[in-house]
XYZ file of C-alpha atoms in Angstrom:
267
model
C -4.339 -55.451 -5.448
C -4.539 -58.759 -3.976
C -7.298 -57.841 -1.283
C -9.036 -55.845 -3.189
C -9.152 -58.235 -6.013
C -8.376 -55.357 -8.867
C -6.050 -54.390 -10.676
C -4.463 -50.865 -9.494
C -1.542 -50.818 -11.620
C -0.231 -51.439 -15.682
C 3.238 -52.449 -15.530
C 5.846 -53.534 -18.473
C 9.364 -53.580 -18.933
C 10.175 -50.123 -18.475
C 7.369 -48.453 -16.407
C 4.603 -48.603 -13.868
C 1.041 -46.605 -14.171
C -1.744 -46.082 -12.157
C -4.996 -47.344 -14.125
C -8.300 -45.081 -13.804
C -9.547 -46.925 -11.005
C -6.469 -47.489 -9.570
C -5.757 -43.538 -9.130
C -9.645 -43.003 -7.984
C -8.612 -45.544 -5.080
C -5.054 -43.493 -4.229
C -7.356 -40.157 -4.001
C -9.632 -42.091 -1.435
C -6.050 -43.194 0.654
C -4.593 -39.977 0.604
C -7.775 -38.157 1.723
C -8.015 -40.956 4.404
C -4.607 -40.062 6.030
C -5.311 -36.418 5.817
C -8.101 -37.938 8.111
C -6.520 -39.311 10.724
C -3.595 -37.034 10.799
C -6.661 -34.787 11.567
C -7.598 -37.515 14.490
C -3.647 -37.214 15.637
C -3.948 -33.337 15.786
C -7.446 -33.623 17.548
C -5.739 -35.774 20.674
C -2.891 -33.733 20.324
C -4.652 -30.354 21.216
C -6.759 -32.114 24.130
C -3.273 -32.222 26.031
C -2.321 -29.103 24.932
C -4.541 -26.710 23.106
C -1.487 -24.827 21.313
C 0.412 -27.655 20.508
C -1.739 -28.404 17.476
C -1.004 -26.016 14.556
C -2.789 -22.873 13.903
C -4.424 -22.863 10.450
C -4.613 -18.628 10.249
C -6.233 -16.924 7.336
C -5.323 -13.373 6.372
C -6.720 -10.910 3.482
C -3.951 -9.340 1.267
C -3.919 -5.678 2.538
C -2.937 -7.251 5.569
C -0.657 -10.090 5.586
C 2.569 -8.544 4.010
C 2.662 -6.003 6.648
C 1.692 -7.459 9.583
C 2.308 -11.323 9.129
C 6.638 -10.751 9.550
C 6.195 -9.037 13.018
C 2.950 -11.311 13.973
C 4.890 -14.594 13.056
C 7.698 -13.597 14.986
C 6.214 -13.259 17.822
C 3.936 -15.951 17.611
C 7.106 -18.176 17.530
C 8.773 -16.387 20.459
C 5.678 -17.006 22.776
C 4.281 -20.123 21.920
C 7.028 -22.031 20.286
C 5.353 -25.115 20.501
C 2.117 -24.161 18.360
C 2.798 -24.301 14.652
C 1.439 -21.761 11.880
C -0.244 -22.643 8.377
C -1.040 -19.045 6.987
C -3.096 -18.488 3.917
C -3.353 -14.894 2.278
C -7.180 -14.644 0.012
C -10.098 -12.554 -0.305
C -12.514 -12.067 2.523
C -15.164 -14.223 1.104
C -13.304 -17.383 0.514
C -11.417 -16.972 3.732
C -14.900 -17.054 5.703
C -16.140 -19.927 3.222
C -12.695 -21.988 4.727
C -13.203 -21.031 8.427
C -17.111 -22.250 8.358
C -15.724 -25.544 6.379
C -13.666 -26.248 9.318
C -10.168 -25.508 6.704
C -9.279 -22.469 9.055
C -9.176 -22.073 12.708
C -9.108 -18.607 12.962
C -8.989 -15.377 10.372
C -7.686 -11.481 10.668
C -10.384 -9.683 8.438
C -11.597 -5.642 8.233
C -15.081 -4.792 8.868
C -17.953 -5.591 8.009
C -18.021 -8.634 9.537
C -20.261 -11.056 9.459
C -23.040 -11.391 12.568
C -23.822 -15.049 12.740
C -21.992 -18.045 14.075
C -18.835 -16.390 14.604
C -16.839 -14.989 17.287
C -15.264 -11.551 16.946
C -12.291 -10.377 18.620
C -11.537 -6.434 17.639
C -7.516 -6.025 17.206
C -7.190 -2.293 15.794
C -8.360 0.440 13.825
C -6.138 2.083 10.716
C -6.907 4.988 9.246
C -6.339 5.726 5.602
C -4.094 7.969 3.675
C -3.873 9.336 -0.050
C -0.858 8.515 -2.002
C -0.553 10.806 -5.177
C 2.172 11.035 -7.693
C 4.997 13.596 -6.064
C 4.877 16.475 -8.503
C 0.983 16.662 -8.439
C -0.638 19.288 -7.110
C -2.105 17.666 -4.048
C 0.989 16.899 -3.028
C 1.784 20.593 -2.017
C -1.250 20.723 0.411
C -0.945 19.654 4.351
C -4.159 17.801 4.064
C -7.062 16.561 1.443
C -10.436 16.136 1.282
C -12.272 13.447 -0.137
C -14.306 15.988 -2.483
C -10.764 17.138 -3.957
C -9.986 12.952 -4.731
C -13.338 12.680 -6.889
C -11.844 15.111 -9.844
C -8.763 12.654 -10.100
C -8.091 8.878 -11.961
C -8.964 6.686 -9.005
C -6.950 3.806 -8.440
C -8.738 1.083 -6.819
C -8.136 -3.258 -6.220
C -10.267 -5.558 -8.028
C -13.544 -6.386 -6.824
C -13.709 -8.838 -3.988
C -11.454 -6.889 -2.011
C -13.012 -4.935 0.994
C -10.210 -2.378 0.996
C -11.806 -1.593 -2.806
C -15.713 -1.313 -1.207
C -14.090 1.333 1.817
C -12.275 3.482 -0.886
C -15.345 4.180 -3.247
C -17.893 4.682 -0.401
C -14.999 7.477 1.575
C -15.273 9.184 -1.679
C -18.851 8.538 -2.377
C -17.470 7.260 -6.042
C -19.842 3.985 -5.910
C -21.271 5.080 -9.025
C -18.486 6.225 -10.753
C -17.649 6.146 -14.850
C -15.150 3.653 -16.082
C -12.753 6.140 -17.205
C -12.421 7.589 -13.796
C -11.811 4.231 -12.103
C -8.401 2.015 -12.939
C -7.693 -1.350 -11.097
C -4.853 -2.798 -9.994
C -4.203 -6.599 -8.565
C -2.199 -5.379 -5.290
C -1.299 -2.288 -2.987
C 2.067 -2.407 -4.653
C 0.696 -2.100 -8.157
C -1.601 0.592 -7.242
C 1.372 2.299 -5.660
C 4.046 1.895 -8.745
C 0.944 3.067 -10.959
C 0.390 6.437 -8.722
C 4.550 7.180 -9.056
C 3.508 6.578 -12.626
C 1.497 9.556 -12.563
C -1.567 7.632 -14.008
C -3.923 8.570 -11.021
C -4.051 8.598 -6.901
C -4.954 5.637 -4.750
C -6.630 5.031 -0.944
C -3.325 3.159 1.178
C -3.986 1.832 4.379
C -1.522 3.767 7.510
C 0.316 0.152 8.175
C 0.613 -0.653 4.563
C 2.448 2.752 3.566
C 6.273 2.744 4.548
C 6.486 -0.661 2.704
C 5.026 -0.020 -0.579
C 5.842 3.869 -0.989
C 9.840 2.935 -0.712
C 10.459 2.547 -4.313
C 7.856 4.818 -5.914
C 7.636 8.251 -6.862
C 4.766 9.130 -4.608
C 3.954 11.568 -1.196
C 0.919 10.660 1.088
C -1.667 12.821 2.635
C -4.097 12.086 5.622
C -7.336 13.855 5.319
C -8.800 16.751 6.772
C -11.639 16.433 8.836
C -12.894 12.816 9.931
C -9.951 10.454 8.531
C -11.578 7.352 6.922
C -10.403 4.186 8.369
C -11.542 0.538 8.983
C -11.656 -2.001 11.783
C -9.345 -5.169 11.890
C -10.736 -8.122 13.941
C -10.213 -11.774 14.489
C -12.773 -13.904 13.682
C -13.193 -17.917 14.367
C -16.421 -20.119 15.059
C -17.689 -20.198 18.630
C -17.915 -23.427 18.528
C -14.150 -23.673 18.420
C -12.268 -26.128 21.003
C -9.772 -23.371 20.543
C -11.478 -20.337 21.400
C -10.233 -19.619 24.759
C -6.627 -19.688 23.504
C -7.907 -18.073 20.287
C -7.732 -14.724 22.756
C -4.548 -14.691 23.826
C -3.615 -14.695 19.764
C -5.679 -11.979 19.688
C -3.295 -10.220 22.040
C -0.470 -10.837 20.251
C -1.919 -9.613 17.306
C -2.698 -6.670 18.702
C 0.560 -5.963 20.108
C 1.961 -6.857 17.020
C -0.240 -4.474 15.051
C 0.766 -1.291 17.883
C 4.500 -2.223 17.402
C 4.051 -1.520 13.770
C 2.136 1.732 14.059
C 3.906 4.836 14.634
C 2.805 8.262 13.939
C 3.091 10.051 10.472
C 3.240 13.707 9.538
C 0.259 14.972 7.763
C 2.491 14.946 4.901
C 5.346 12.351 3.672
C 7.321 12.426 0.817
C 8.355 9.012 -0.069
């Protein structure tokens, strides 16, 4: 207060407060040290480029099932780097990583063709979950034709994993009745055991959300609809060279996770 020559705070016998201009001028100091903590981390990756920590966006029909095995690795081989993760939706997560607010994101296809670097980690095909006593559930494998008859249930829009699911079944037109959304994988999931419709599950996403729910999945006969998973951060990154040997841990994070399924599993 004294060398600024205002008044910052209202004080009387029982408590302080921070006037209007006063907490306008905190803002402006907190946003300064966020600054040059930024400056500390900036030196600190010049010695070493994983010391600093690794700000790593994720969309939601990944993270839950491949951040526990990722992070755990990521610990056991570079200890000394560490991680800020942040699950959202595709667009905002490539919004924060052309803001400079991530360093590096793990997105599915399409992705976008300007200004960023793309590292390819996997492909995951996708399987049918229907309720356990339907009908489809007897058959070794589906078709996307026999899906377009039922109550699809899709994610909310925004999510990629929704986009994938509609065009596989060629339902990008479809009615309102024959469409239901859910917020989340699991909700779709606890909605199919429900018997209120089928759902699109990705392969790595299945033996965690079909434990608790009445539901059997089906791969697909024919070509088996699937997406690619990459890893995506600007090329003007001071971190890009390490940025690839993430990308291999990813990816043998990812294989450690995958193992082969029968065409048809009961949950």
């Amino acid at each position: 207060e004294e060398e600024l020559q205002v008044k910052l705070f209202e004080r009387n016998a029982n408590e302080i407060t921070v006037t209007p201009l006063g907490l306008e001028i905190v803002r402006q100091a907190q946003s300064v040290l966020e600054q040059a903590d930024s400056i500390r981390e900036i030196a600190k990756r010049g010695k070493d480029p994983l010391a600093g920590a690794l700000r790593l966006g994720i969309i939601y029909t990944i993270g839950p099932y491949l951040l526990p095995d990722l992070v755990k690795q990521i610990i056991e081989r570079t200890p000394q780097m560490p991680l800020m993760l942040q699950e959202n939706l595709t667009v905002k997560l490539l919004e924060q990583l052309r803001l400079g607010e991530l360093d590096v994101a793990i997105l599915a296809e399409p992705f976008p063709d300007t200004g960023l670097a793309i590292a390819p980690l996997y492909d995951e095909p996708f399987m049918a979950a229907v309720p356990s006593n339907h009908p489809l559930a007897q058959q070794t494998s589906i078709t996307a034709q026999a899906l377009k008859s039922e109550t699809m249930l899709l994610l909310g829009t925004g999510h990629c994993f929704r986009d994938q699911a509609l065009a596989f079944c060629d339902m990008t037109s479809a009615l309102p009745r024959e469409v239901l959304e859910g917020s989340s994988l699991s909700t779709l999931v606890q909605m199919v055991g429900a018997g209120i419709g089928v759902t699109l599950i990705p392969e790595m996403a299945a033996p965690v959300e079909t434990r608790s729910a009445a539901v059997s999945l089906a791969r697909f006969a024919g070509p088996q609809p699937r997406r690619t998973i990459g890893m995506i951060w600007r090329r003007t990154s001071p971190l890009a060279g390490q940025l690839q040997h993430i990308a291999a841990i990813v990816r043998q994070a990812a294989d450690d996770l995958r193992t082969p399924a029968s065409p048809l599993q009961p949950a």
